[in-house]
Amino acid sequence: MELRDKNGLTEAEFLASYSPKDYPRPSLTADAVIFTGSKDALRLLLIKRGGHPYLGCCALPGGFVNPDETVEQAARRELNEETGLNEPKMSLVGVYSKPGRDPRTWVVSTAFYANLENGVNPTAGDDASDAKLFSLEYNLESDTCAFTLTNGEDKLSGKAKYSPDGMPTEIIESHGLAFDHVAIIADAIKKLVA
C-alpha cells in the first residue's frame, strides 16, 4: 500500500504537481581559503576580481556551483580556474547565508580551507585579474579576530566578531576585501590555529 499525505496524494502524485518556481531559491557558491606556511608565518592566497561586483577588490578564489557538481567539487574547480592550483583535500570552514552578502542576488556560499605546506605559485585565470599570496598577521582572541594582509604595496585588513551561540560571524571592519570574505577568513583562521 502506497503512503498518502494529508491531501491524499502519493509521492508520485505530489512530485508531479510540485513546482520549484513557487519557492524562492538562492544561488549556490563555493569559496576556497588557501593558507601556506606555519601558524607563525602564514600566507593567504587571494585573487583580484576582474569583474563586477567588487571589481578590482581582493577576494577568495570561488564561484558558482554548477548543477552537475557538489560544493566541494566547485571549490576545487574554481580554485584551479582562478589560480591554477589543484588541492584535493580541503576542510569545511562553514556556510555563509546572511541576506545581502552578495549584491547580485540571494547567494549562499560554502567555504573550505587548506594549509599547503609547500610553496605555491598561483597564476590568475578565468575571471581573476591577479592571484597572489599575502603575508598574514592576525590577532585571535576569544570573541574576535583581527588580521592584516600584505603583499608589497597592497595592504588589506579585517576584523570580525565571533558569535558565542554559533550564529554567523559579524564583520566589524573590512578594507579591500570583497563580499563577506572577512568573516570567512576569520573563521578559517580560527579553525586552522585552534
PDB file of N, CA and C in Angstrom, residues 68-163:
ATOM      1  N   ASP A  68      25.751  20.039 -11.968  1.00  0.00           N
ATOM      2  CA  ASP A  68      26.243  18.663 -12.001  1.00  0.00           C
ATOM      3  C   ASP A  68      27.415  18.414 -11.059  1.00  0.00           C
ATOM      4  N   GLU A  69      27.638  19.297 -10.064  1.00  0.00           N
ATOM      5  CA  GLU A  69      28.767  19.120  -9.156  1.00  0.00           C
ATOM      6  C   GLU A  69      28.372  19.420  -7.723  1.00  0.00           C
ATOM      7  N   THR A  70      29.158  18.896  -6.799  1.00  0.00           N
ATOM      8  CA  THR A  70      28.965  19.184  -5.380  1.00  0.00           C
ATOM      9  C   THR A  70      29.661  20.507  -5.057  1.00  0.00           C
ATOM     10  N   VAL A  71      29.402  21.049  -3.874  1.00  0.00           N
ATOM     11  CA  VAL A  71      30.083  22.280  -3.478  1.00  0.00           C
ATOM     12  C   VAL A  71      31.577  22.035  -3.324  1.00  0.00           C
ATOM     13  N   GLU A  72      31.967  20.844  -2.872  1.00  0.00           N
ATOM     14  CA  GLU A  72      33.390  20.512  -2.748  1.00  0.00           C
ATOM     15  C   GLU A  72      34.060  20.513  -4.121  1.00  0.00           C
ATOM     16  N   GLN A  73      33.395  19.913  -5.103  1.00  0.00           N
ATOM     17  CA  GLN A  73      33.944  19.895  -6.461  1.00  0.00           C
ATOM     18  C   GLN A  73      34.027  21.310  -7.032  1.00  0.00           C
ATOM     19  N   ALA A  74      33.022  22.132  -6.760  1.00  0.00           N
ATOM     20  CA  ALA A  74      33.029  23.513  -7.253  1.00  0.00           C
ATOM     21  C   ALA A  74      34.174  24.306  -6.636  1.00  0.00           C
ATOM     22  N   ALA A  75      34.439  24.098  -5.345  1.00  0.00           N
ATOM     23  CA  ALA A  75      35.542  24.815  -4.689  1.00  0.00           C
ATOM     24  C   ALA A  75      36.868  24.452  -5.350  1.00  0.00           C
ATOM     25  N   ARG A  76      37.070  23.171  -5.613  1.00  0.00           N
ATOM     26  CA  ARG A  76      38.309  22.731  -6.274  1.00  0.00           C
ATOM     27  C   ARG A  76      38.395  23.272  -7.703  1.00  0.00           C
ATOM     28  N   ARG A  77      37.283  23.213  -8.442  1.00  0.00           N
ATOM     29  CA  ARG A  77      37.276  23.700  -9.816  1.00  0.00           C
ATOM     30  C   ARG A  77      37.570  25.191  -9.867  1.00  0.00           C
ATOM     31  N   GLU A  78      36.906  25.969  -9.024  1.00  0.00           N
ATOM     32  CA  GLU A  78      37.111  27.419  -9.015  1.00  0.00           C
ATOM     33  C   GLU A  78      38.536  27.769  -8.596  1.00  0.00           C
ATOM     34  N   LEU A  79      39.068  27.052  -7.610  1.00  0.00           N
ATOM     35  CA  LEU A  79      40.455  27.278  -7.192  1.00  0.00           C
ATOM     36  C   LEU A  79      41.387  27.064  -8.380  1.00  0.00           C
ATOM     37  N   ASN A  80      41.162  26.002  -9.128  1.00  0.00           N
ATOM     38  CA  ASN A  80      42.006  25.706 -10.279  1.00  0.00           C
ATOM     39  C   ASN A  80      41.817  26.731 -11.396  1.00  0.00           C
ATOM     40  N   GLU A  81      40.579  27.088 -11.692  1.00  0.00           N
ATOM     41  CA  GLU A  81      40.315  28.042 -12.778  1.00  0.00           C
ATOM     42  C   GLU A  81      40.890  29.422 -12.483  1.00  0.00           C
ATOM     43  N   GLU A  82      40.802  29.852 -11.220  1.00  0.00           N
ATOM     44  CA  GLU A  82      41.213  31.212 -10.884  1.00  0.00           C
ATOM     45  C   GLU A  82      42.675  31.343 -10.470  1.00  0.00           C
ATOM     46  N   THR A  83      43.300  30.230 -10.052  1.00  0.00           N
ATOM     47  CA  THR A  83      44.684  30.332  -9.569  1.00  0.00           C
ATOM     48  C   THR A  83      45.632  29.294 -10.164  1.00  0.00           C
ATOM     49  N   GLY A  84      45.108  28.319 -10.873  1.00  0.00           N
ATOM     50  CA  GLY A  84      45.935  27.258 -11.429  1.00  0.00           C
ATOM     51  C   GLY A  84      46.316  26.177 -10.434  1.00  0.00           C
ATOM     52  N   LEU A  85      45.840  26.267  -9.194  1.00  0.00           N
ATOM     53  CA  LEU A  85      46.193  25.286  -8.166  1.00  0.00           C
ATOM     54  C   LEU A  85      45.179  24.152  -8.106  1.00  0.00           C
ATOM     55  N   ASN A  86      45.671  22.970  -7.802  1.00  0.00           N
ATOM     56  CA  ASN A  86      44.812  21.806  -7.581  1.00  0.00           C
ATOM     57  C   ASN A  86      45.021  21.343  -6.155  1.00  0.00           C
ATOM     58  N   GLU A  87      44.013  21.448  -5.338  1.00  0.00           N
ATOM     59  CA  GLU A  87      44.120  20.994  -3.953  1.00  0.00           C
ATOM     60  C   GLU A  87      43.043  19.953  -3.699  1.00  0.00           C
ATOM     61  N   PRO A  88      43.424  18.691  -3.607  1.00  0.00           N
ATOM     62  CA  PRO A  88      42.437  17.638  -3.473  1.00  0.00           C
ATOM     63  C   PRO A  88      41.788  17.539  -2.095  1.00  0.00           C
ATOM     64  N   LYS A  89      42.447  18.080  -1.061  1.00  0.00           N
ATOM     65  CA  LYS A  89      41.903  17.914   0.288  1.00  0.00           C
ATOM     66  C   LYS A  89      41.701  19.266   0.955  1.00  0.00           C
ATOM     67  N   MET A  90      40.441  19.590   1.192  1.00  0.00           N
ATOM     68  CA  MET A  90      40.104  20.812   1.911  1.00  0.00           C
ATOM     69  C   MET A  90      39.081  20.458   2.986  1.00  0.00           C
ATOM     70  N   SER A  91      39.086  21.219   4.066  1.00  0.00           N
ATOM     71  CA  SER A  91      38.155  21.010   5.174  1.00  0.00           C
ATOM     72  C   SER A  91      37.119  22.122   5.189  1.00  0.00           C
ATOM     73  N   LEU A  92      35.986  21.838   5.756  1.00  0.00           N
ATOM     74  CA  LEU A  92      34.884  22.798   5.807  1.00  0.00           C
ATOM     75  C   LEU A  92      35.178  23.935   6.783  1.00  0.00           C
ATOM     76  N   VAL A  93      34.990  25.175   6.308  1.00  0.00           N
ATOM     77  CA  VAL A  93      35.020  26.349   7.180  1.00  0.00           C
ATOM     78  C   VAL A  93      33.616  26.579   7.699  1.00  0.00           C
ATOM     79  N   GLY A  94      32.652  26.716   6.792  1.00  0.00           N
ATOM     80  CA  GLY A  94      31.272  26.957   7.183  1.00  0.00           C
ATOM     81  C   GLY A  94      30.401  27.329   6.002  1.00  0.00           C
ATOM     82  N   VAL A  95      29.149  27.597   6.314  1.00  0.00           N
ATOM     83  CA  VAL A  95      28.156  28.003   5.325  1.00  0.00           C
ATOM     84  C   VAL A  95      27.793  29.449   5.621  1.00  0.00           C
ATOM     85  N   TYR A  96      27.747  30.273   4.576  1.00  0.00           N
ATOM     86  CA  TYR A  96      27.527  31.712   4.716  1.00  0.00           C
ATOM     87  C   TYR A  96      26.276  32.096   3.951  1.00  0.00           C
ATOM     88  N   SER A  97      25.255  32.545   4.698  1.00  0.00           N
ATOM     89  CA  SER A  97      23.951  32.769   4.090  1.00  0.00           C
ATOM     90  C   SER A  97      23.291  34.078   4.513  1.00  0.00           C
ATOM     91  N   LYS A  98      24.063  34.993   5.071  1.00  0.00           N
ATOM     92  CA  LYS A  98      23.477  36.250   5.528  1.00  0.00           C
ATOM     93  C   LYS A  98      22.815  36.971   4.345  1.00  0.00           C
ATOM     94  N   PRO A  99      21.567  37.377   4.501  1.00  0.00           N
ATOM     95  CA  PRO A  99      20.910  38.108   3.413  1.00  0.00           C
ATOM     96  C   PRO A  99      21.709  39.345   3.025  1.00  0.00           C
ATOM     97  N   GLY A 100      21.857  39.563   1.722  1.00  0.00           N
ATOM     98  CA  GLY A 100      22.574  40.723   1.223  1.00  0.00           C
ATOM     99  C   GLY A 100      24.070  40.534   1.122  1.00  0.00           C
ATOM    100  N   ARG A 101      24.579  39.348   1.388  1.00  0.00           N
ATOM    101  CA  ARG A 101      26.040  39.125   1.358  1.00  0.00           C
ATOM    102  C   ARG A 101      26.608  39.278  -0.042  1.00  0.00           C
ATOM    103  N   ASP A 102      25.780  39.158  -1.053  1.00  0.00           N
ATOM    104  CA  ASP A 102      26.195  39.345  -2.438  1.00  0.00           C
ATOM    105  C   ASP A 102      25.192  40.309  -3.079  1.00  0.00           C
ATOM    106  N   PRO A 103      25.666  41.422  -3.661  1.00  0.00           N
ATOM    107  CA  PRO A 103      24.728  42.407  -4.198  1.00  0.00           C
ATOM    108  C   PRO A 103      23.981  41.949  -5.457  1.00  0.00           C
ATOM    109  N   ARG A 104      24.397  40.845  -6.075  1.00  0.00           N
ATOM    110  CA  ARG A 104      23.747  40.383  -7.301  1.00  0.00           C
ATOM    111  C   ARG A 104      22.404  39.738  -7.048  1.00  0.00           C
ATOM    112  N   THR A 105      22.349  38.888  -6.026  1.00  0.00           N
ATOM    113  CA  THR A 105      21.137  38.121  -5.753  1.00  0.00           C
ATOM    114  C   THR A 105      21.311  37.398  -4.429  1.00  0.00           C
ATOM    115  N   TRP A 106      20.354  36.578  -4.089  1.00  0.00           N
ATOM    116  CA  TRP A 106      20.420  35.768  -2.881  1.00  0.00           C
ATOM    117  C   TRP A 106      21.436  34.656  -3.138  1.00  0.00           C
ATOM    118  N   VAL A 107      22.558  34.687  -2.408  1.00  0.00           N
ATOM    119  CA  VAL A 107      23.647  33.740  -2.618  1.00  0.00           C
ATOM    120  C   VAL A 107      24.054  33.120  -1.283  1.00  0.00           C
ATOM    121  N   VAL A 108      24.128  31.807  -1.263  1.00  0.00           N
ATOM    122  CA  VAL A 108      24.627  31.056  -0.117  1.00  0.00           C
ATOM    123  C   VAL A 108      25.944  30.427  -0.537  1.00  0.00           C
ATOM    124  N   SER A 109      26.975  30.599   0.283  1.00  0.00           N
ATOM    125  CA  SER A 109      28.286  30.045  -0.044  1.00  0.00           C
ATOM    126  C   SER A 109      28.738  29.055   1.016  1.00  0.00           C
ATOM    127  N   THR A 110      29.400  28.002   0.554  1.00  0.00           N
ATOM    128  CA  THR A 110      30.059  27.056   1.433  1.00  0.00           C
ATOM    129  C   THR A 110      31.557  27.264   1.251  1.00  0.00           C
ATOM    130  N   ALA A 111      32.269  27.485   2.350  1.00  0.00           N
ATOM    131  CA  ALA A 111      33.705  27.771   2.273  1.00  0.00           C
ATOM    132  C   ALA A 111      34.509  26.597   2.821  1.00  0.00           C
ATOM    133  N   PHE A 112      35.650  26.356   2.174  1.00  0.00           N
ATOM    134  CA  PHE A 112      36.567  25.294   2.552  1.00  0.00           C
ATOM    135  C   PHE A 112      37.957  25.887   2.741  1.00  0.00           C
ATOM    136  N   TYR A 113      38.804  25.210   3.533  1.00  0.00           N
ATOM    137  CA  TYR A 113      40.167  25.707   3.724  1.00  0.00           C
ATOM    138  C   TYR A 113      41.178  24.572   3.671  1.00  0.00           C
ATOM    139  N   ALA A 114      42.406  24.957   3.379  1.00  0.00           N
ATOM    140  CA  ALA A 114      43.534  24.026   3.400  1.00  0.00           C
ATOM    141  C   ALA A 114      44.784  24.822   3.739  1.00  0.00           C
ATOM    142  N   ASN A 115      45.748  24.154   4.362  1.00  0.00           N
ATOM    143  CA  ASN A 115      47.056  24.758   4.600  1.00  0.00           C
ATOM    144  C   ASN A 115      48.067  23.937   3.824  1.00  0.00           C
ATOM    145  N   LEU A 116      48.612  24.529   2.776  1.00  0.00           N
ATOM    146  CA  LEU A 116      49.572  23.850   1.930  1.00  0.00           C
ATOM    147  C   LEU A 116      50.965  24.079   2.491  1.00  0.00           C
ATOM    148  N   GLU A 117      51.606  23.024   2.889  1.00  0.00           N
ATOM    149  CA  GLU A 117      52.932  23.128   3.484  1.00  0.00           C
ATOM    150  C   GLU A 117      53.955  23.639   2.474  1.00  0.00           C
ATOM    151  N   ASN A 118      53.870  23.135   1.269  1.00  0.00           N
ATOM    152  CA  ASN A 118      54.825  23.528   0.238  1.00  0.00           C
ATOM    153  C   ASN A 118      54.424  24.861  -0.373  1.00  0.00           C
ATOM    154  N   GLY A 119      55.385  25.581  -0.895  1.00  0.00           N
ATOM    155  CA  GLY A 119      55.097  26.849  -1.542  1.00  0.00           C
ATOM    156  C   GLY A 119      54.210  26.658  -2.762  1.00  0.00           C
ATOM    157  N   VAL A 120      53.460  27.660  -3.091  1.00  0.00           N
ATOM    158  CA  VAL A 120      52.594  27.606  -4.266  1.00  0.00           C
ATOM    159  C   VAL A 120      52.938  28.766  -5.180  1.00  0.00           C
ATOM    160  N   ASN A 121      52.657  28.589  -6.440  1.00  0.00           N
ATOM    161  CA  ASN A 121      52.904  29.621  -7.428  1.00  0.00           C
ATOM    162  C   ASN A 121      51.612  29.845  -8.210  1.00  0.00           C
ATOM    163  N   PRO A 122      50.707  30.677  -7.680  1.00  0.00           N
ATOM    164  CA  PRO A 122      49.421  30.869  -8.341  1.00  0.00           C
ATOM    165  C   PRO A 122      49.542  31.649  -9.650  1.00  0.00           C
ATOM    166  N   THR A 123      48.653  31.329 -10.576  1.00  0.00           N
ATOM    167  CA  THR A 123      48.565  32.030 -11.848  1.00  0.00           C
ATOM    168  C   THR A 123      47.108  32.423 -12.064  1.00  0.00           C
ATOM    169  N   ALA A 124      46.853  33.708 -12.252  1.00  0.00           N
ATOM    170  CA  ALA A 124      45.474  34.186 -12.415  1.00  0.00           C
ATOM    171  C   ALA A 124      44.852  33.622 -13.689  1.00  0.00           C
ATOM    172  N   GLY A 125      43.587  33.264 -13.588  1.00  0.00           N
ATOM    173  CA  GLY A 125      42.847  32.767 -14.728  1.00  0.00           C
ATOM    174  C   GLY A 125      41.366  33.021 -14.549  1.00  0.00           C
ATOM    175  N   ASP A 126      40.573  32.632 -15.537  1.00  0.00           N
ATOM    176  CA  ASP A 126      39.118  32.783 -15.531  1.00  0.00           C
ATOM    177  C   ASP A 126      38.754  34.247 -15.285  1.00  0.00           C
ATOM    178  N   ASP A 127      37.965  34.547 -14.245  1.00  0.00           N
ATOM    179  CA  ASP A 127      37.553  35.933 -14.002  1.00  0.00           C
ATOM    180  C   ASP A 127      38.422  36.641 -12.959  1.00  0.00           C
ATOM    181  N   ALA A 128      39.578  36.077 -12.644  1.00  0.00           N
ATOM    182  CA  ALA A 128      40.530  36.727 -11.733  1.00  0.00           C
ATOM    183  C   ALA A 128      41.559  37.479 -12.559  1.00  0.00           C
ATOM    184  N   SER A 129      41.770  38.761 -12.236  1.00  0.00           N
ATOM    185  CA  SER A 129      42.780  39.533 -12.961  1.00  0.00           C
ATOM    186  C   SER A 129      44.176  39.366 -12.353  1.00  0.00           C
ATOM    187  N   ASP A 130      44.247  38.801 -11.136  1.00  0.00           N
ATOM    188  CA  ASP A 130      45.530  38.546 -10.486  1.00  0.00           C
ATOM    189  C   ASP A 130      45.297  37.496  -9.399  1.00  0.00           C
ATOM    190  N   ALA A 131      46.340  36.779  -9.046  1.00  0.00           N
ATOM    191  CA  ALA A 131      46.295  35.802  -7.956  1.00  0.00           C
ATOM    192  C   ALA A 131      47.648  35.831  -7.273  1.00  0.00           C
ATOM    193  N   LYS A 132      47.645  36.078  -5.960  1.00  0.00           N
ATOM    194  CA  LYS A 132      48.924  36.134  -5.260  1.00  0.00           C
ATOM    195  C   LYS A 132      48.752  35.836  -3.780  1.00  0.00           C
ATOM    196  N   LEU A 133      49.900  35.522  -3.160  1.00  0.00           N
ATOM    197  CA  LEU A 133      49.938  35.244  -1.731  1.00  0.00           C
ATOM    198  C   LEU A 133      50.193  36.526  -0.953  1.00  0.00           C
ATOM    199  N   PHE A 134      49.473  36.677   0.139  1.00  0.00           N
ATOM    200  CA  PHE A 134      49.625  37.814   1.046  1.00  0.00           C
ATOM    201  C   PHE A 134      50.155  37.307   2.378  1.00  0.00           C
ATOM    202  N   SER A 135      51.100  38.023   2.963  1.00  0.00           N
ATOM    203  CA  SER A 135      51.534  37.731   4.329  1.00  0.00           C
ATOM    204  C   SER A 135      50.364  38.026   5.254  1.00  0.00           C
ATOM    205  N   LEU A 136      50.151  37.139   6.209  1.00  0.00           N
ATOM    206  CA  LEU A 136      49.002  37.248   7.099  1.00  0.00           C
ATOM    207  C   LEU A 136      49.470  37.420   8.531  1.00  0.00           C
ATOM    208  N   GLU A 137      49.086  38.539   9.130  1.00  0.00           N
ATOM    209  CA  GLU A 137      49.292  38.753  10.558  1.00  0.00           C
ATOM    210  C   GLU A 137      47.913  38.799  11.191  1.00  0.00           C
ATOM    211  N   TYR A 138      47.742  38.083  12.295  1.00  0.00           N
ATOM    212  CA  TYR A 138      46.420  38.038  12.913  1.00  0.00           C
ATOM    213  C   TYR A 138      46.525  38.121  14.428  1.00  0.00           C
ATOM    214  N   ASN A 139      45.441  38.587  15.032  1.00  0.00           N
ATOM    215  CA  ASN A 139      45.295  38.631  16.475  1.00  0.00           C
ATOM    216  C   ASN A 139      43.971  37.944  16.782  1.00  0.00           C
ATOM    217  N   LEU A 140      44.074  36.739  17.320  1.00  0.00           N
ATOM    218  CA  LEU A 140      42.892  35.929  17.588  1.00  0.00           C
ATOM    219  C   LEU A 140      42.618  35.944  19.078  1.00  0.00           C
ATOM    220  N   GLU A 141      41.442  36.438  19.438  1.00  0.00           N
ATOM    221  CA  GLU A 141      41.011  36.445  20.832  1.00  0.00           C
ATOM    222  C   GLU A 141      39.791  35.549  20.948  1.00  0.00           C
ATOM    223  N   SER A 142      39.241  35.425  22.125  1.00  0.00           N
ATOM    224  CA  SER A 142      38.122  34.508  22.328  1.00  0.00           C
ATOM    225  C   SER A 142      36.903  34.869  21.483  1.00  0.00           C
ATOM    226  N   ASP A 143      36.665  36.169  21.300  1.00  0.00           N
ATOM    227  CA  ASP A 143      35.463  36.544  20.548  1.00  0.00           C
ATOM    228  C   ASP A 143      35.743  37.381  19.298  1.00  0.00           C
ATOM    229  N   THR A 144      36.998  37.688  18.991  1.00  0.00           N
ATOM    230  CA  THR A 144      37.305  38.477  17.801  1.00  0.00           C
ATOM    231  C   THR A 144      38.552  37.956  17.092  1.00  0.00           C
ATOM    232  N   CYS A 145      38.632  38.319  15.833  1.00  0.00           N
ATOM    233  CA  CYS A 145      39.825  38.045  15.037  1.00  0.00           C
ATOM    234  C   CYS A 145      40.082  39.285  14.190  1.00  0.00           C
ATOM    235  N   ALA A 146      41.252  39.864  14.355  1.00  0.00           N
ATOM    236  CA  ALA A 146      41.671  40.993  13.530  1.00  0.00           C
ATOM    237  C   ALA A 146      42.870  40.525  12.720  1.00  0.00           C
ATOM    238  N   PHE A 147      42.925  40.928  11.453  1.00  0.00           N
ATOM    239  CA  PHE A 147      44.052  40.499  10.631  1.00  0.00           C
ATOM    240  C   PHE A 147      44.430  41.566   9.610  1.00  0.00           C
ATOM    241  N   THR A 148      45.680  41.479   9.178  1.00  0.00           N
ATOM    242  CA  THR A 148      46.226  42.342   8.130  1.00  0.00           C
ATOM    243  C   THR A 148      46.867  41.439   7.086  1.00  0.00           C
ATOM    244  N   LEU A 149      46.633  41.759   5.829  1.00  0.00           N
ATOM    245  CA  LEU A 149      47.196  41.016   4.706  1.00  0.00           C
ATOM    246  C   LEU A 149      48.060  41.971   3.901  1.00  0.00           C
ATOM    247  N   THR A 150      49.311  41.573   3.634  1.00  0.00           N
ATOM    248  CA  THR A 150      50.238  42.470   2.942  1.00  0.00           C
ATOM    249  C   THR A 150      50.943  41.741   1.808  1.00  0.00           C
ATOM    250  N   ASN A 151      51.022  42.429   0.663  1.00  0.00           N
ATOM    251  CA  ASN A 151      51.833  41.973  -0.465  1.00  0.00           C
ATOM    252  C   ASN A 151      52.344  43.227  -1.155  1.00  0.00           C
ATOM    253  N   GLY A 152      53.623  43.561  -0.926  1.00  0.00           N
ATOM    254  CA  GLY A 152      54.185  44.786  -1.496  1.00  0.00           C
ATOM    255  C   GLY A 152      53.408  46.003  -1.027  1.00  0.00           C
ATOM    256  N   GLU A 153      52.907  46.779  -1.976  1.00  0.00           N
ATOM    257  CA  GLU A 153      52.134  47.985  -1.665  1.00  0.00           C
ATOM    258  C   GLU A 153      50.696  47.676  -1.241  1.00  0.00           C
ATOM    259  N   ASP A 154      50.228  46.474  -1.547  1.00  0.00           N
ATOM    260  CA  ASP A 154      48.847  46.105  -1.223  1.00  0.00           C
ATOM    261  C   ASP A 154      48.729  45.735   0.246  1.00  0.00           C
ATOM    262  N   LYS A 155      47.816  46.428   0.941  1.00  0.00           N
ATOM    263  CA  LYS A 155      47.576  46.140   2.352  1.00  0.00           C
ATOM    264  C   LYS A 155      46.062  46.087   2.566  1.00  0.00           C
ATOM    265  N   LEU A 156      45.596  44.965   3.048  1.00  0.00           N
ATOM    266  CA  LEU A 156      44.176  44.734   3.304  1.00  0.00           C
ATOM    267  C   LEU A 156      44.016  44.411   4.777  1.00  0.00           C
ATOM    268  N   SER A 157      42.813  44.603   5.303  1.00  0.00           N
ATOM    269  CA  SER A 157      42.610  44.270   6.712  1.00  0.00           C
ATOM    270  C   SER A 157      41.152  43.961   6.985  1.00  0.00           C
ATOM    271  N   GLY A 158      40.957  43.311   8.107  1.00  0.00           N
ATOM    272  CA  GLY A 158      39.601  42.998   8.525  1.00  0.00           C
ATOM    273  C   GLY A 158      39.549  42.669   9.993  1.00  0.00           C
ATOM    274  N   LYS A 159      38.354  42.785  10.534  1.00  0.00           N
ATOM    275  CA  LYS A 159      38.114  42.416  11.932  1.00  0.00           C
ATOM    276  C   LYS A 159      36.717  41.834  12.008  1.00  0.00           C
ATOM    277  N   ALA A 160      36.606  40.730  12.710  1.00  0.00           N
ATOM    278  CA  ALA A 160      35.311  40.069  12.832  1.00  0.00           C
ATOM    279  C   ALA A 160      35.087  39.627  14.268  1.00  0.00           C
ATOM    280  N   LYS A 161      33.815  39.548  14.628  1.00  0.00           N
ATOM    281  CA  LYS A 161      33.436  39.120  15.978  1.00  0.00           C
ATOM    282  C   LYS A 161      32.707  37.790  15.865  1.00  0.00           C
ATOM    283  N   TYR A 162      33.183  36.818  16.651  1.00  0.00           N
ATOM    284  CA  TYR A 162      32.553  35.507  16.674  1.00  0.00           C
ATOM    285  C   TYR A 162      31.336  35.541  17.581  1.00  0.00           C
ATOM    286  N   SER A 163      30.313  34.807  17.191  1.00  0.00           N
ATOM    287  CA  SER A 163      29.104  34.710  17.993  1.00  0.00           C
ATOM    288  C   SER A 163      29.250  33.569  18.986  1.00  0.00           C
TER     289      SER A 163
END
